[in-house]
Short mmCIF file of C-alpha atoms in Angstrom, two decimals:
data_model
loop_
_atom_site.label_atom_id
_atom_site.label_comp_id
_atom_site.label_asym_id
_atom_site.label_seq_id
_atom_site.Cartn_x
_atom_site.Cartn_y
_atom_site.Cartn_z
CA UNK F 81 -13.41 25.22 16.50
CA UNK F 82 -9.77 25.09 15.51
CA UNK F 83 -8.05 21.76 14.99
CA UNK F 84 -6.02 20.72 18.00
CA UNK F 85 -2.26 20.73 17.72
CA UNK F 86 -0.61 17.31 18.00
CA UNK F 87 1.79 18.76 20.60
CA UNK F 88 1.22 21.47 23.22
CA UNK F 89 2.72 22.74 26.48
CA UNK F 90 0.26 23.93 29.12
CA UNK F 91 2.79 25.70 31.40
CA UNK F 92 5.86 26.56 29.29
CA UNK F 93 7.33 28.76 32.06
CA UNK F 94 8.07 25.59 34.09
CA UNK F 95 10.64 24.55 31.47
CA UNK F 96 13.03 27.20 32.84
CA UNK F 97 13.48 24.92 35.86
CA UNK F 98 15.46 22.53 33.65
CA UNK F 99 18.31 25.10 33.70
CA UNK F 100 18.96 24.15 37.35
CA UNK F 101 20.76 21.15 35.92
CA UNK F 102 23.67 23.42 34.91
CA UNK F 103 24.73 24.56 38.44
CA UNK F 104 24.20 21.01 39.69
CA UNK F 105 26.56 19.68 37.00
CA UNK F 106 29.12 22.37 37.82
CA UNK F 107 28.99 21.41 41.52
CA UNK F 108 29.48 17.70 40.71
CA UNK F 109 32.40 18.40 38.33
CA UNK F 110 34.19 20.50 41.00
CA UNK F 111 33.58 17.76 43.55
CA UNK F 112 34.94 15.05 41.22
CA UNK F 113 38.09 17.10 40.61
CA UNK F 114 38.71 17.48 44.37
CA UNK F 115 38.18 13.76 45.02
CA UNK F 116 40.41 12.88 42.04
CA UNK F 117 43.29 15.04 43.40
CA UNK F 118 42.94 13.60 46.89
CA UNK F 119 43.04 9.99 45.65
CA UNK F 120 45.93 10.80 43.29
CA UNK F 121 48.07 12.00 46.16
CA UNK F 122 47.08 8.88 48.09
CA UNK F 123 48.15 6.79 45.04
CA UNK F 124 44.73 5.18 44.58
CA UNK F 125 44.23 5.74 40.88
CA UNK F 126 41.98 2.65 40.46
CA UNK F 127 39.68 3.83 43.24
CA UNK F 128 39.64 7.26 41.60
CA UNK F 129 38.46 5.84 38.26
CA UNK F 130 35.76 3.73 39.93
CA UNK F 131 34.47 6.61 42.04
CA UNK F 132 34.57 9.00 39.10
CA UNK F 133 32.46 6.65 36.98
CA UNK F 134 29.97 6.13 39.82
CA UNK F 135 29.52 9.84 40.34
CA UNK F 136 29.16 10.44 36.62
CA UNK F 137 26.47 7.75 36.17
CA UNK F 138 24.57 8.86 39.27
CA UNK F 139 24.65 12.51 38.19
CA UNK F 140 23.62 11.72 34.61
CA UNK F 141 20.64 9.59 35.69
CA UNK F 142 19.50 12.16 38.28
CA UNK F 143 19.67 14.91 35.66
CA UNK F 144 17.42 12.83 33.44
CA UNK F 145 15.08 12.26 36.37
CA UNK F 146 14.89 16.01 37.03
CA UNK F 147 14.34 16.77 33.35
CA UNK F 148 11.41 14.33 33.11
CA UNK F 149 9.93 15.75 36.33
CA UNK F 150 10.06 19.25 34.82
CA UNK F 151 8.35 18.00 31.64
CA UNK F 152 5.62 16.40 33.77
CA UNK F 153 4.86 19.65 35.63
CA UNK F 154 4.97 21.63 32.35
CA UNK F 155 1.75 19.79 31.38
CA UNK F 156 2.95 18.53 28.00
CA UNK F 157 0.22 17.02 25.82
CA UNK F 158 0.37 15.14 22.55
CA UNK F 159 -2.21 13.06 20.75
CA UNK F 160 -5.97 13.55 21.12
CA UNK F 161 -9.01 11.66 22.34
CA UNK F 162 -12.78 12.04 22.21
CA UNK F 163 -14.32 12.62 25.64
CA UNK F 164 -18.01 12.85 26.62
CA UNK F 165 -19.20 16.26 27.83
CA UNK F 166 -22.58 17.65 28.82
CA UNK F 167 -24.05 20.17 26.37
CA UNK F 168 -26.60 22.90 27.07
CA UNK F 169 -28.36 24.64 24.17
CA UNK F 170 -27.74 24.42 20.41
CA UNK F 171 -26.08 26.40 17.64
CA UNK F 172 -26.60 25.87 13.91
CA UNK F 173 -24.22 27.06 11.20
CA UNK F 174 -26.11 27.79 7.96
CA UNK F 175 -23.74 27.21 5.03
CA UNK F 176 -25.12 28.83 1.84
CA UNK F 177 -23.74 27.73 -1.53
CA UNK F 178 -23.75 30.95 -3.61
CA UNK F 179 -21.88 29.64 -6.68
CA UNK F 180 -23.20 30.50 -10.15
CA UNK F 181 -24.69 27.01 -10.60
CA UNK F 182 -27.28 28.01 -7.96
CA UNK F 183 -28.74 30.49 -10.49
CA UNK F 184 -30.10 27.62 -12.62
CA UNK F 185 -33.90 27.99 -12.82
CA UNK F 186 -34.92 24.37 -12.29
CA UNK F 187 -36.48 24.64 -8.81
CA UNK F 188 -40.30 24.34 -8.39
CA UNK F 189 -42.33 27.17 -9.98
CA UNK F 190 -39.35 27.89 -12.27
CA UNK F 191 -37.47 29.55 -9.44
CA UNK F 192 -33.69 29.60 -9.39
CA UNK F 193 -32.04 27.27 -6.90
CA UNK F 194 -30.79 30.25 -4.89
CA UNK F 195 -34.30 31.79 -4.72
CA UNK F 196 -35.61 28.42 -3.49
CA UNK F 197 -32.88 28.43 -0.82
CA UNK F 198 -34.02 31.88 0.33
CA UNK F 199 -37.64 30.76 0.76
CA UNK F 200 -36.65 27.51 2.46
CA UNK F 201 -34.12 29.10 4.84
CA UNK F 202 -36.55 31.87 5.82
CA UNK F 203 -39.18 29.31 6.79
CA UNK F 204 -36.58 27.58 8.98
CA UNK F 205 -35.61 30.85 10.68
CA UNK F 206 -39.24 31.76 11.33
CA UNK F 207 -39.82 28.41 13.05
CA UNK F 208 -36.42 28.33 14.74
CA UNK F 209 -36.54 27.20 18.41
CA UNK F 210 -34.60 28.80 21.26
CA UNK F 211 -31.15 28.35 19.78
CA UNK F 212 -28.41 30.46 18.25
CA UNK F 213 -27.19 30.33 14.66
CA UNK F 214 -24.46 31.63 12.37
CA UNK F 215 -24.13 32.04 8.59
CA UNK F 216 -21.33 31.01 6.25
CA UNK F 217 -21.06 31.83 2.52
CA UNK F 218 -19.47 29.12 0.37
CA UNK F 219 -18.20 29.64 -3.15
CA UNK F 220 -14.56 29.06 -4.14
CA UNK F 221 -13.81 29.79 -0.48
CA UNK F 222 -15.67 29.91 2.85
CA UNK F 223 -16.53 33.12 4.69
CA UNK F 224 -18.27 33.61 8.07
CA UNK F 225 -20.86 36.28 7.25
CA UNK F 226 -22.65 36.23 10.63
CA UNK F 227 -21.04 34.99 13.84
CA UNK F 228 -23.06 33.15 16.48
CA UNK F 229 -26.18 35.19 17.26
CA UNK F 230 -29.89 34.96 18.06
CA UNK F 231 -30.80 37.99 15.92
CA UNK F 232 -33.24 36.60 13.35
CA UNK F 233 -33.53 39.94 11.54
CA UNK F 234 -29.80 39.94 10.72
CA UNK F 235 -30.14 36.44 9.32
CA UNK F 236 -33.23 37.27 7.25
CA UNK F 237 -31.50 40.36 5.84
CA UNK F 238 -28.49 38.28 4.74
CA UNK F 239 -30.73 35.64 3.14
CA UNK F 240 -32.54 38.32 1.09
CA UNK F 241 -29.21 39.47 -0.34
CA UNK F 242 -27.65 36.09 -1.17
CA UNK F 243 -25.87 36.31 -4.54
CA UNK F 244 -22.76 34.89 -6.25
CA UNK F 245 -21.48 38.48 -6.44
CA UNK F 246 -20.96 38.54 -2.66
CA UNK F 247 -17.69 36.60 -3.18
CA UNK F 248 -15.06 36.98 -5.91
CA UNK F 249 -13.36 33.56 -5.53
CA UNK F 250 -14.10 31.22 -8.43
CA UNK F 251 -15.55 27.72 -8.35
CA UNK F 252 -17.62 25.97 -5.72
CA UNK F 253 -16.06 24.55 -2.54
CA UNK F 254 -18.51 23.21 0.03
CA UNK F 255 -15.54 21.81 1.96
CA UNK F 256 -14.20 25.31 2.63
CA UNK F 257 -17.66 26.33 3.78
CA UNK F 258 -17.57 23.57 6.41
CA UNK F 259 -14.02 24.57 7.41
CA UNK F 260 -15.18 28.17 7.93
CA UNK F 261 -18.14 26.97 10.00
CA UNK F 262 -15.84 24.89 12.22
CA UNK F 263 -13.46 27.79 12.81
CA UNK F 264 -16.39 29.94 13.97
CA UNK F 265 -17.26 27.47 16.76
CA UNK F 266 -15.58 28.41 20.08
CA UNK F 267 -13.29 25.87 21.76
CA UNK F 268 -15.06 23.81 24.46
CA UNK F 269 -18.44 25.35 23.65
CA UNK F 270 -21.24 24.23 25.97
CA UNK F 271 -23.70 24.14 23.06
CA UNK F 272 -24.45 21.24 20.73
CA UNK F 273 -23.24 22.23 17.25
CA UNK F 274 -24.87 21.49 13.88
CA UNK F 275 -24.01 22.38 10.26
CA UNK F 276 -26.71 22.69 7.58
CA UNK F 277 -25.55 23.06 3.95
CA UNK F 278 -27.93 24.47 1.32
CA UNK F 279 -26.57 23.49 -2.10
CA UNK F 280 -27.05 21.72 -5.42
CA UNK F 281 -23.97 19.57 -4.67
CA UNK F 282 -22.17 20.67 -7.85
CA UNK F 283 -18.74 21.24 -6.24
CA UNK F 284 -15.51 21.81 -8.19
CA UNK F 285 -12.81 20.61 -5.75
CA UNK F 286 -14.26 17.26 -4.54
CA UNK F 287 -13.02 17.77 -0.95
CA UNK F 288 -16.39 17.51 0.77
CA UNK F 289 -15.86 14.02 2.24
CA UNK F 290 -12.68 15.00 4.13
CA UNK F 291 -14.24 18.14 5.59
CA UNK F 292 -17.32 16.17 6.70
CA UNK F 293 -15.06 13.59 8.35
CA UNK F 294 -13.31 16.41 10.21
CA UNK F 295 -16.63 17.86 11.39
CA UNK F 296 -17.80 14.48 12.64
CA UNK F 297 -14.53 13.92 14.51
CA UNK F 298 -15.39 17.09 16.42
CA UNK F 299 -18.88 15.69 17.07
CA UNK F 300 -20.61 18.16 14.71
CA UNK F 301 -23.37 16.55 12.57
CA UNK F 302 -23.61 17.79 8.96
CA UNK F 303 -26.91 17.89 7.04
CA UNK F 304 -27.02 18.59 3.30
CA UNK F 305 -30.20 20.05 1.80
CA UNK F 306 -30.41 19.64 -1.99
CA UNK F 307 -31.97 22.19 -4.37
CA UNK F 308 -32.73 21.97 -8.08
CA UNK F 309 -33.49 19.22 -10.56
CA UNK F 310 -31.41 16.13 -11.29
CA UNK F 311 -31.86 16.88 -15.00
CA UNK F 312 -29.10 18.96 -16.59
CA UNK F 313 -29.66 22.71 -16.89
CA UNK F 314 -27.53 25.35 -18.58
CA UNK F 315 -26.13 28.37 -16.74
CA UNK F 316 -23.62 31.09 -17.55
CA UNK F 317 -20.39 30.90 -15.55
CA UNK F 318 -18.81 33.76 -13.64
CA UNK F 319 -16.92 35.02 -16.70
CA UNK F 320 -20.27 36.07 -18.19
CA UNK F 321 -19.94 34.06 -21.40
CA UNK F 322 -19.11 30.39 -20.78
CA UNK F 323 -22.16 28.13 -20.71
CA UNK F 324 -21.95 25.06 -18.48
CA UNK F 325 -24.24 22.16 -17.67
CA UNK F 326 -25.27 21.71 -14.06
CA UNK F 327 -27.73 19.58 -12.08
CA UNK F 328 -28.65 18.58 -8.54
CA UNK F 329 -26.06 15.93 -7.61
CA UNK F 330 -28.37 14.09 -5.21
CA UNK F 331 -26.83 10.64 -5.73
CA UNK F 332 -23.34 12.02 -5.19
CA UNK F 333 -24.37 13.80 -1.98
CA UNK F 334 -25.95 10.62 -0.60
CA UNK F 335 -22.80 8.63 -1.38
CA UNK F 336 -20.64 11.28 0.30
CA UNK F 337 -22.78 11.13 3.46
CA UNK F 338 -22.58 7.34 3.52
CA UNK F 339 -18.81 7.40 3.03
CA UNK F 340 -18.30 9.99 5.78
CA UNK F 341 -20.49 7.99 8.17
CA UNK F 342 -18.62 4.79 7.37
CA UNK F 343 -15.19 6.34 7.94
CA UNK F 344 -16.19 7.85 11.29
CA UNK F 345 -18.33 4.95 12.52
CA UNK F 346 -15.89 4.22 15.37
CA UNK F 347 -16.23 7.82 16.62
CA UNK F 348 -20.02 7.87 16.40
CA UNK F 349 -21.05 7.24 20.01
CA UNK F 350 -24.67 8.21 19.48
CA UNK F 351 -25.35 5.29 17.14
CA UNK F 352 -27.07 7.64 14.64
CA UNK F 353 -25.84 8.84 11.29
CA UNK F 354 -23.91 12.06 11.75
CA UNK F 355 -24.22 13.07 8.06
CA UNK F 356 -27.54 13.06 6.21
CA UNK F 357 -28.86 14.24 2.84
CA UNK F 358 -32.42 15.51 2.35
CA UNK F 359 -34.12 17.00 -0.67
CA UNK F 360 -35.69 20.41 -0.18
CA UNK F 361 -38.80 19.20 -2.02
CA UNK F 362 -39.31 16.06 0.08
CA UNK F 363 -42.19 16.16 2.56
CA UNK F 364 -41.17 17.05 6.12
CA UNK F 365 -37.54 17.85 5.30
CA UNK F 366 -37.65 21.17 7.19
CA UNK F 367 -39.16 19.51 10.28
CA UNK F 368 -36.45 16.84 10.08
CA UNK F 369 -33.80 19.56 10.35
CA UNK F 370 -35.57 21.44 13.12
CA UNK F 371 -36.04 18.17 15.00
CA UNK F 372 -32.25 17.81 15.31
CA UNK F 373 -31.98 20.90 17.50
CA UNK F 374 -32.14 20.19 21.22
CA UNK F 375 -33.66 22.96 23.33
CA UNK F 376 -31.79 24.12 26.41
CA UNK F 377 -32.69 21.89 29.37
CA UNK F 378 -34.88 23.41 32.03
CA UNK F 379 -33.99 23.46 35.72
CA UNK F 380 -33.72 19.94 37.06
CA UNK F 381 -33.45 18.36 33.59
CA UNK F 382 -30.33 16.50 32.55
CA UNK F 383 -28.09 18.16 29.97
CA UNK F 384 -27.58 16.55 26.57
CA UNK F 385 -24.50 14.38 26.21
CA UNK F 386 -22.04 15.38 23.48
CA UNK F 387 -18.41 14.70 22.62
CA UNK F 388 -15.33 16.88 22.37
CA UNK F 389 -11.82 16.40 21.03
CA UNK F 390 -9.25 17.09 23.75
CA UNK F 391 -5.48 16.80 23.95
CA UNK F 392 -4.12 13.91 26.02
CA UNK F 393 -1.98 15.10 28.93
CA UNK F 394 1.13 12.94 29.35
CA UNK F 395 2.24 13.90 32.87
CA UNK F 396 1.93 10.27 34.02
CA UNK F 397 4.30 9.16 31.26
CA UNK F 398 6.99 11.68 32.31
CA UNK F 399 6.56 11.02 36.06
CA UNK F 400 7.05 7.30 35.45
CA UNK F 401 10.40 7.84 33.71
CA UNK F 402 11.45 10.40 36.31
CA UNK F 403 11.02 7.79 39.08
CA UNK F 404 12.75 5.08 37.01
CA UNK F 405 15.84 7.22 36.38
CA UNK F 406 15.96 8.29 40.04
CA UNK F 407 15.94 4.66 41.21
CA UNK F 408 18.58 3.76 38.62
CA UNK F 409 20.82 6.54 39.95
CA UNK F 410 20.97 4.81 43.37
CA UNK F 411 21.66 1.42 41.77
CA UNK F 412 24.39 2.74 39.44
CA UNK F 413 26.31 4.32 42.33
CA UNK F 414 26.63 0.97 44.13
CA UNK F 415 27.81 -1.17 41.18
CA UNK F 416 31.43 -2.22 40.86
CA UNK F 417 33.40 -2.05 37.59
CA UNK F 418 32.46 -5.50 36.32
CA UNK F 419 28.79 -5.00 37.03
CA UNK F 420 28.87 -1.61 35.38
CA UNK F 421 30.33 -3.20 32.26
CA UNK F 422 27.39 -5.59 32.21
CA UNK F 423 25.02 -2.65 32.67
CA UNK F 424 26.69 -0.81 29.79
CA UNK F 425 26.35 -3.92 27.61
CA UNK F 426 22.65 -4.17 28.45
CA UNK F 427 22.12 -0.48 27.62
CA UNK F 428 24.00 -0.88 24.33
CA UNK F 429 21.89 -3.91 23.42
CA UNK F 430 18.68 -2.06 24.22
CA UNK F 431 19.79 0.86 22.03
CA UNK F 432 20.53 -1.59 19.21
CA UNK F 433 17.10 -3.15 19.52
CA UNK F 434 15.53 0.30 19.51
CA UNK F 435 17.35 1.17 16.29
CA UNK F 436 16.10 -2.06 14.71
CA UNK F 437 12.56 -1.03 15.51
CA UNK F 438 13.04 2.40 13.94
CA UNK F 439 12.01 0.99 10.56
CA UNK F 440 8.70 -0.21 12.02
CA UNK F 441 8.32 3.18 13.65
CA UNK F 442 8.78 4.95 10.31
CA UNK F 443 6.19 2.70 8.66
CA UNK F 444 3.73 3.43 11.48
CA UNK F 445 4.37 7.17 11.27
CA UNK F 446 3.87 7.12 7.51
CA UNK F 447 0.69 5.04 7.85
CA UNK F 448 -0.71 7.47 10.41
CA UNK F 449 0.07 10.42 8.13
CA UNK F 450 -1.71 8.56 5.29
CA UNK F 451 -4.75 7.94 7.52
CA UNK F 452 -4.92 11.66 8.36
CA UNK F 453 -4.83 12.51 4.65
CA UNK F 454 -1.34 14.05 4.86
CA UNK F 455 -0.18 12.29 1.70
CA UNK F 456 2.88 14.48 1.11
CA UNK F 457 4.24 13.68 4.59
CA UNK F 458 3.44 9.97 4.17
CA UNK F 459 5.19 9.89 0.78
CA UNK F 460 8.33 11.47 2.27
CA UNK F 461 8.50 8.93 5.12
CA UNK F 462 7.91 5.87 2.91
CA UNK F 463 10.32 7.12 0.24
CA UNK F 464 13.06 7.75 2.81
CA UNK F 465 12.67 4.27 4.31
CA UNK F 466 12.58 2.63 0.87
CA UNK F 467 15.86 4.33 -0.08
CA UNK F 468 17.80 3.55 3.09
CA UNK F 469 16.54 -0.02 3.74
CA UNK F 470 18.06 -3.09 2.09
CA UNK F 471 16.37 -3.94 -1.20
CA UNK F 472 15.42 -7.50 -0.22
CA UNK F 473 14.37 -6.68 3.36
CA UNK F 474 10.74 -6.91 4.44
CA UNK F 475 10.89 -3.27 5.60
CA UNK F 476 11.82 -2.22 2.04
CA UNK F 477 8.91 -4.23 0.61
CA UNK F 478 6.40 -2.68 2.98
CA UNK F 479 7.78 0.81 2.39
CA UNK F 480 7.44 0.40 -1.40
CA UNK F 481 3.92 -1.01 -1.07
CA UNK F 482 2.79 1.80 1.26
CA UNK F 483 4.38 4.31 -1.13
CA UNK F 484 2.36 2.88 -4.03
CA UNK F 485 -0.83 3.00 -1.92
CA UNK F 486 -0.14 6.66 -1.12
CA UNK F 487 0.40 7.47 -4.82
CA UNK F 488 -2.89 5.67 -5.53
CA UNK F 489 -4.73 7.84 -2.99
CA UNK F 490 -3.23 10.95 -4.63
CA UNK F 491 -4.44 9.84 -8.07
CA UNK F 492 -0.88 9.25 -9.33
CA UNK F 493 -1.78 5.99 -11.04
CA UNK F 494 1.38 5.60 -13.14
CA UNK F 495 3.71 6.17 -10.18
CA UNK F 496 1.68 3.70 -8.10
CA UNK F 497 1.80 1.12 -10.89
CA UNK F 498 5.59 1.45 -11.23
CA UNK F 499 6.06 0.84 -7.50
CA UNK F 500 3.79 -2.21 -7.55
CA UNK F 501 5.72 -3.61 -10.52
CA UNK F 502 8.93 -3.14 -8.54
CA UNK F 503 7.48 -5.28 -5.72
CA UNK F 504 6.98 -8.32 -7.97
CA UNK F 505 3.96 -9.85 -6.18
CA UNK F 506 4.56 -13.15 -8.06
CA UNK F 507 7.33 -13.81 -5.52
CA UNK F 508 5.94 -16.71 -3.42
CA UNK F 509 8.27 -15.90 -0.50
CA UNK F 510 6.21 -12.79 0.31
CA UNK F 511 3.35 -13.11 2.84
CA UNK F 512 0.03 -14.11 1.17
CA UNK F 513 -1.84 -11.03 2.49
CA UNK F 514 0.93 -8.79 1.14
CA UNK F 515 0.82 -10.36 -2.34
CA UNK F 516 -2.99 -10.22 -2.36
CA UNK F 517 -2.97 -6.51 -1.49
CA UNK F 518 -0.41 -5.79 -4.23
CA UNK F 519 -2.48 -7.62 -6.86
CA UNK F 520 -5.64 -5.86 -5.63
CA UNK F 521 -4.14 -2.36 -5.93
CA UNK F 522 -2.80 -3.22 -9.40
CA UNK F 523 -6.33 -4.24 -10.37
CA UNK F 524 -7.72 -0.94 -9.08
CA UNK F 525 -5.22 1.03 -11.23
CA UNK F 526 -6.10 -1.00 -14.34
CA UNK F 527 -9.80 -0.45 -13.63
CA UNK F 528 -9.21 3.31 -13.63
CA UNK F 529 -7.62 2.85 -17.07
CA UNK F 530 -10.73 0.91 -18.23
CA UNK F 531 -8.52 -2.16 -18.77
CA UNK F 532 -11.09 -4.51 -17.23
CA UNK F 533 -9.61 -7.68 -18.70
CA UNK F 534 -6.18 -7.33 -17.03
CA UNK F 535 -7.81 -5.87 -13.93
CA UNK F 536 -9.92 -9.03 -13.60
CA UNK F 537 -6.78 -11.17 -13.89
CA UNK F 538 -5.15 -9.28 -11.03
CA UNK F 539 -8.25 -9.57 -8.86
CA UNK F 540 -8.21 -13.34 -9.50
CA UNK F 541 -4.58 -13.51 -8.40
CA UNK F 542 -5.45 -11.49 -5.29
CA UNK F 543 -8.14 -14.05 -4.38
CA UNK F 544 -5.78 -16.99 -5.04
CA UNK F 545 -3.15 -15.42 -2.79
CA UNK F 546 -5.66 -14.72 -0.02
CA UNK F 547 -9.14 -16.21 -0.29
CA UNK F 548 -10.40 -13.85 2.47
CA UNK F 549 -9.94 -10.76 0.27
CA UNK F 550 -13.62 -9.83 -0.07
CA UNK F 551 -12.93 -6.55 -1.88
CA UNK F 552 -11.08 -8.43 -4.62
CA UNK F 553 -14.08 -10.76 -5.09
CA UNK F 554 -16.47 -7.82 -5.39
CA UNK F 555 -14.26 -5.97 -7.91
CA UNK F 556 -13.74 -9.16 -9.93
CA UNK F 557 -17.51 -9.50 -10.28
CA UNK F 558 -17.80 -5.83 -11.36
CA UNK F 559 -15.01 -6.24 -13.95
CA UNK F 560 -16.63 -9.34 -15.43
CA UNK F 561 -19.93 -7.47 -15.72
CA UNK F 562 -18.18 -4.60 -17.53
CA UNK F 563 -16.56 -7.06 -19.97
CA UNK F 564 -19.91 -8.72 -20.72
CA UNK F 565 -21.52 -5.29 -21.24
CA UNK F 566 -18.70 -4.19 -23.59
CA UNK F 567 -19.10 -7.37 -25.66
CA UNK F 568 -22.85 -6.79 -25.91
CA UNK F 569 -22.34 -3.15 -26.93
CA UNK F 570 -19.73 -4.17 -29.50
CA UNK F 571 -22.05 -6.76 -31.05
CA UNK F 572 -24.88 -4.23 -31.16
CA UNK F 573 -22.64 -1.63 -32.79
CA UNK F 574 -21.51 -4.11 -35.44
CA UNK F 575 -25.12 -5.02 -36.29
CA UNK F 576 -26.05 -1.34 -36.49
CA UNK F 577 -23.05 -0.66 -38.73
CA UNK F 578 -24.06 -3.43 -41.15
CA UNK F 579 -27.59 -2.04 -41.44
CA UNK F 580 -26.31 1.48 -42.03
CA UNK F 581 -23.85 0.29 -44.70
CA UNK F 582 -26.72 -1.17 -46.68
CA UNK F 583 -28.49 2.18 -46.75
CA UNK F 584 -25.64 4.70 -46.99
CA UNK F 585 -22.81 5.40 -49.35
CA UNK F 586 -19.50 4.28 -47.74
CA UNK F 587 -17.63 7.30 -49.14
CA UNK F 588 -20.26 9.66 -47.75
CA UNK F 589 -19.95 8.00 -44.32
CA UNK F 590 -16.20 8.48 -44.31
CA UNK F 591 -16.61 12.17 -45.16
CA UNK F 592 -19.13 12.61 -42.35
CA UNK F 593 -16.86 10.90 -39.82
CA UNK F 594 -13.89 13.04 -40.93
CA UNK F 595 -15.99 16.17 -40.52
CA UNK F 596 -17.10 15.12 -37.02
CA UNK F 597 -13.52 14.33 -36.05
CA UNK F 598 -12.35 17.73 -37.33
CA UNK F 599 -15.12 19.55 -35.42
CA UNK F 600 -14.30 17.66 -32.21
CA UNK F 601 -10.62 18.55 -32.59
CA UNK F 602 -11.46 22.24 -32.95
CA UNK F 603 -13.80 22.01 -29.96
CA UNK F 604 -11.13 20.55 -27.66
CA UNK F 605 -8.52 23.00 -28.98
CA UNK F 606 -10.80 25.95 -28.24
CA UNK F 607 -11.54 24.59 -24.76
CA UNK F 608 -7.85 24.13 -23.94
CA UNK F 609 -7.03 27.64 -25.21
CA UNK F 610 -9.83 29.21 -23.21
CA UNK F 611 -8.82 27.28 -20.06
CA UNK F 612 -5.27 28.60 -20.32
CA UNK F 613 -6.60 32.13 -19.95
CA UNK F 614 -8.66 31.29 -16.85
CA UNK F 615 -7.95 30.46 -13.22
CA UNK F 616 -7.47 26.92 -11.99
CA UNK F 617 -11.24 26.28 -11.89
CA UNK F 618 -14.23 27.43 -13.88
CA UNK F 619 -16.40 29.80 -11.84
CA UNK F 620 -19.83 28.12 -11.78
#
């Protein structure tokens, strides 16, 4: 299921009809020349100018009318919408995490996580209802190992041979596994689609939320099945020598499912959670998964209702403008010089107003790019508007704020902080909601720096600027709790230090601390040197 293009042309061959404008223009130009010569010889230059302008305006507007009519019949589409469709049958994409962390032997009966996956997946296949399935391998990349099929033997054979050595890409990317599963789904499939992920949740790229959002926008529910223990275990990475700590990230997986459901709540027509997390060891987890699959309806039964992303055809939009320009062509031909001047003035004013709205348009385009996660595109749009708009204009302020918010989403905290400082939210002339948002984002950046004291001050200012800012109130409470906890820890550390000083030699303590500091320095130096000789991510 490939992502739909934001712009498409259903019948591009129709666009050749727009070339008919050229002979029409040539005919009108020849006709104007003949009329101009006839009126010149009759010494009616004023009538010639009036007629020439009328013919020009009428021809120009009719050319536009024809062009929009051609675009309408070319079936141009842009934008997308979610439409209800009837589904018959089901297909499940099994996404197997085969990263090296799955070799940790912390599953029941001292099995490795991957061996537990094999047993669990086989039991699902053996009890699989009348539905098709496919298999995707996920490691540092995603790979469709088995396309849609009903051959259980092929699936069982793949499961028996699951191993990290099946893929050479390093790391663990569950997101790319979902992307591969989506690409394997045919466009406008009549079957209800499901994705089941078998993993310990120990991913290395942290892109799972976005891929789950994408799946849910296509109406494909994602279920995560967790394997392993939540206690840390040690495994050897793909380089054969590096030892890393790994565990079942159950809490993280639950939070990711909740976040994905929250972000796609408006698209969830079924009213049920599209993303769920279940533990492989919990009672009835396998039956919960199998219960999701809807069997093909029998004769006379109603098909299941699903949803599909489809492009929005804009033929009505183009037909409307085609008719408008055609009607204007008749009006323009009947206007005298003075009325045409008024018409020209109105058109000029409308163009001016349109140009004034271009700043709002850029902000909207940038905001939409930010919402889609296209942060580079959003940054370019906001940066361009910030540079060309007047420094004290409201458009400049919004552009700078949106730019800082985009930097914040990208993790560029310093760049975001610099932009927020440039805004000067203390300026009382700015709208209260704007100032509150600026203070709030500043507080978020300071929280990431563990500067809870100054973060709390900014959250307070955000609340004073706009008392309805609930997020600021929540984060202020969290910051105050962190400050109280730090004070308690500091007092406890001081008391412990006093007791230790009574029992230990101060000079000996200093030597021990120096030794620890030296060992830590060597440890970090060795880690940085070893990382320089590796790929971008550690293969585990």
